[in-house]
CSV table of C-alpha atoms in Angstrom, one decimal:
chain,number,residue,atom,x,y,z
R,1,MET,CA,107.2,124.2,124.5
R,2,THR,CA,110.5,122.2,123.1
R,3,ARG,CA,110.6,119.5,120.8
R,4,THR,CA,112.2,116.2,122.9
R,5,SER,CA,113.7,113.4,121.0
R,6,THR,CA,110.6,111.6,121.6
R,7,ASP,CA,108.6,113.6,119.7
R,8,LYS,CA,107.9,112.3,116.3
R,9,ALA,CA,108.3,114.7,113.3
R,10,HIS,CA,105.2,115.3,111.3
R,11,SER,CA,106.1,114.6,107.5
R,12,SER,CA,104.0,114.9,104.5
R,13,PHE,CA,102.2,111.8,103.0
R,14,PHE,CA,104.4,112.2,99.8
R,15,SER,CA,107.6,112.7,101.4
R,16,ARG,CA,107.6,109.2,102.8
R,17,PRO,CA,109.9,106.6,100.8
R,18,ALA,CA,107.3,103.9,100.4
R,19,VAL,CA,104.6,106.2,98.9
R,20,ARG,CA,107.2,107.9,96.7
R,21,ARG,CA,108.1,104.5,95.5
R,22,LEU,CA,104.5,103.5,94.9
R,23,VAL,CA,103.2,106.0,93.0
R,24,PRO,CA,105.2,106.0,90.0
R,25,PHE,CA,104.0,102.0,90.0
R,26,VAL,CA,100.2,103.0,90.5
R,27,LEU,CA,100.8,105.6,87.7
R,28,ILE,CA,102.3,103.0,85.0
R,29,THR,CA,99.7,100.7,86.3
R,30,VAL,CA,96.7,102.9,85.5
R,31,ILE,CA,98.2,103.8,82.2
R,32,ALA,CA,98.6,100.3,81.2
R,33,LEU,CA,95.0,99.3,81.9
R,34,ILE,CA,93.6,102.0,80.5
R,35,PHE,CA,95.7,101.1,77.2
R,36,VAL,CA,94.7,97.4,77.6
R,37,PHE,CA,91.0,98.1,78.3
R,38,GLU,CA,91.0,100.3,75.0
R,39,ASN,CA,91.8,97.5,72.8
R,40,ARG,CA,89.0,95.3,72.4
R,41,THR,CA,89.2,94.1,69.3
R,42,SER,CA,89.8,90.1,68.7
R,43,VAL,CA,93.2,89.1,67.3
R,44,GLU,CA,94.6,85.7,66.7
R,45,ILE,CA,97.7,84.7,68.7
R,46,ARG,CA,100.2,81.7,67.9
R,47,LEU,CA,100.8,80.0,71.4
R,48,LEU,CA,103.8,78.0,70.2
R,49,VAL,CA,101.5,75.9,67.9
R,50,PRO,CA,97.8,76.3,68.2
R,51,MET,CA,96.1,79.5,66.8
R,52,VAL,CA,93.8,81.2,69.5
R,53,THR,CA,91.3,83.9,69.1
R,54,MET,CA,90.7,85.9,72.1
R,55,PRO,CA,90.2,89.9,72.8
R,56,LEU,CA,93.4,91.9,72.3
R,57,TRP,CA,92.7,93.5,75.8
R,58,GLY,CA,92.9,89.7,77.4
R,59,ALA,CA,96.4,89.0,75.5
R,60,LEU,CA,97.7,92.5,77.0
R,61,LEU,CA,96.5,91.8,80.5
R,62,ILE,CA,98.2,88.5,80.8
R,63,ALA,CA,101.6,90.0,79.3
R,64,TRP,CA,101.0,92.6,81.8
R,65,ALA,CA,100.4,90.1,84.6
R,66,LEU,CA,103.6,88.1,83.6
R,67,GLY,CA,105.6,91.4,83.4
R,68,MET,CA,104.3,92.0,87.2
R,69,LEU,CA,105.1,88.6,88.1
R,70,ALA,CA,108.6,88.7,86.6
R,71,CYS,CA,108.8,92.3,88.5
R,72,VAL,CA,108.2,90.4,91.8
R,73,PHE,CA,110.4,87.8,91.8
R,74,THR,CA,113.3,90.1,90.6
R,75,VAL,CA,112.7,92.4,93.6
R,76,ARG,CA,112.4,89.4,96.1
R,77,ARG,CA,115.4,87.9,94.7
R,78,ARG,CA,117.3,91.3,94.6
R,79,SER,CA,116.1,91.8,98.5
R,80,ASN,CA,117.3,88.4,99.9
R,81,ARG,CA,120.6,88.9,98.1
R,82,ARG,CA,121.3,92.1,100.2
R,83,ARG,CA,120.7,90.4,103.5
R,84,PRO,CA,123.6,88.8,105.1
R,85,GLY,CA,122.9,85.1,105.7
């Protein structure tokens, strides 16, 4: 039996573009979270004026979350720019 144009070609899971973009993100996130949770000592952090004592993992997690938000806003802004309006 021959294939027609309506048959979907079977592609492997890792050859899909969305998966190829997601895999590096997941790997970097896992490595970053391991690094964050391995640093459990308390540190003093200056937030402009006040000194705050908190676990290092909390400060690293906050910095990581702010970085992820910056990436989301950058990607969203870049994708909006490409659309003809």
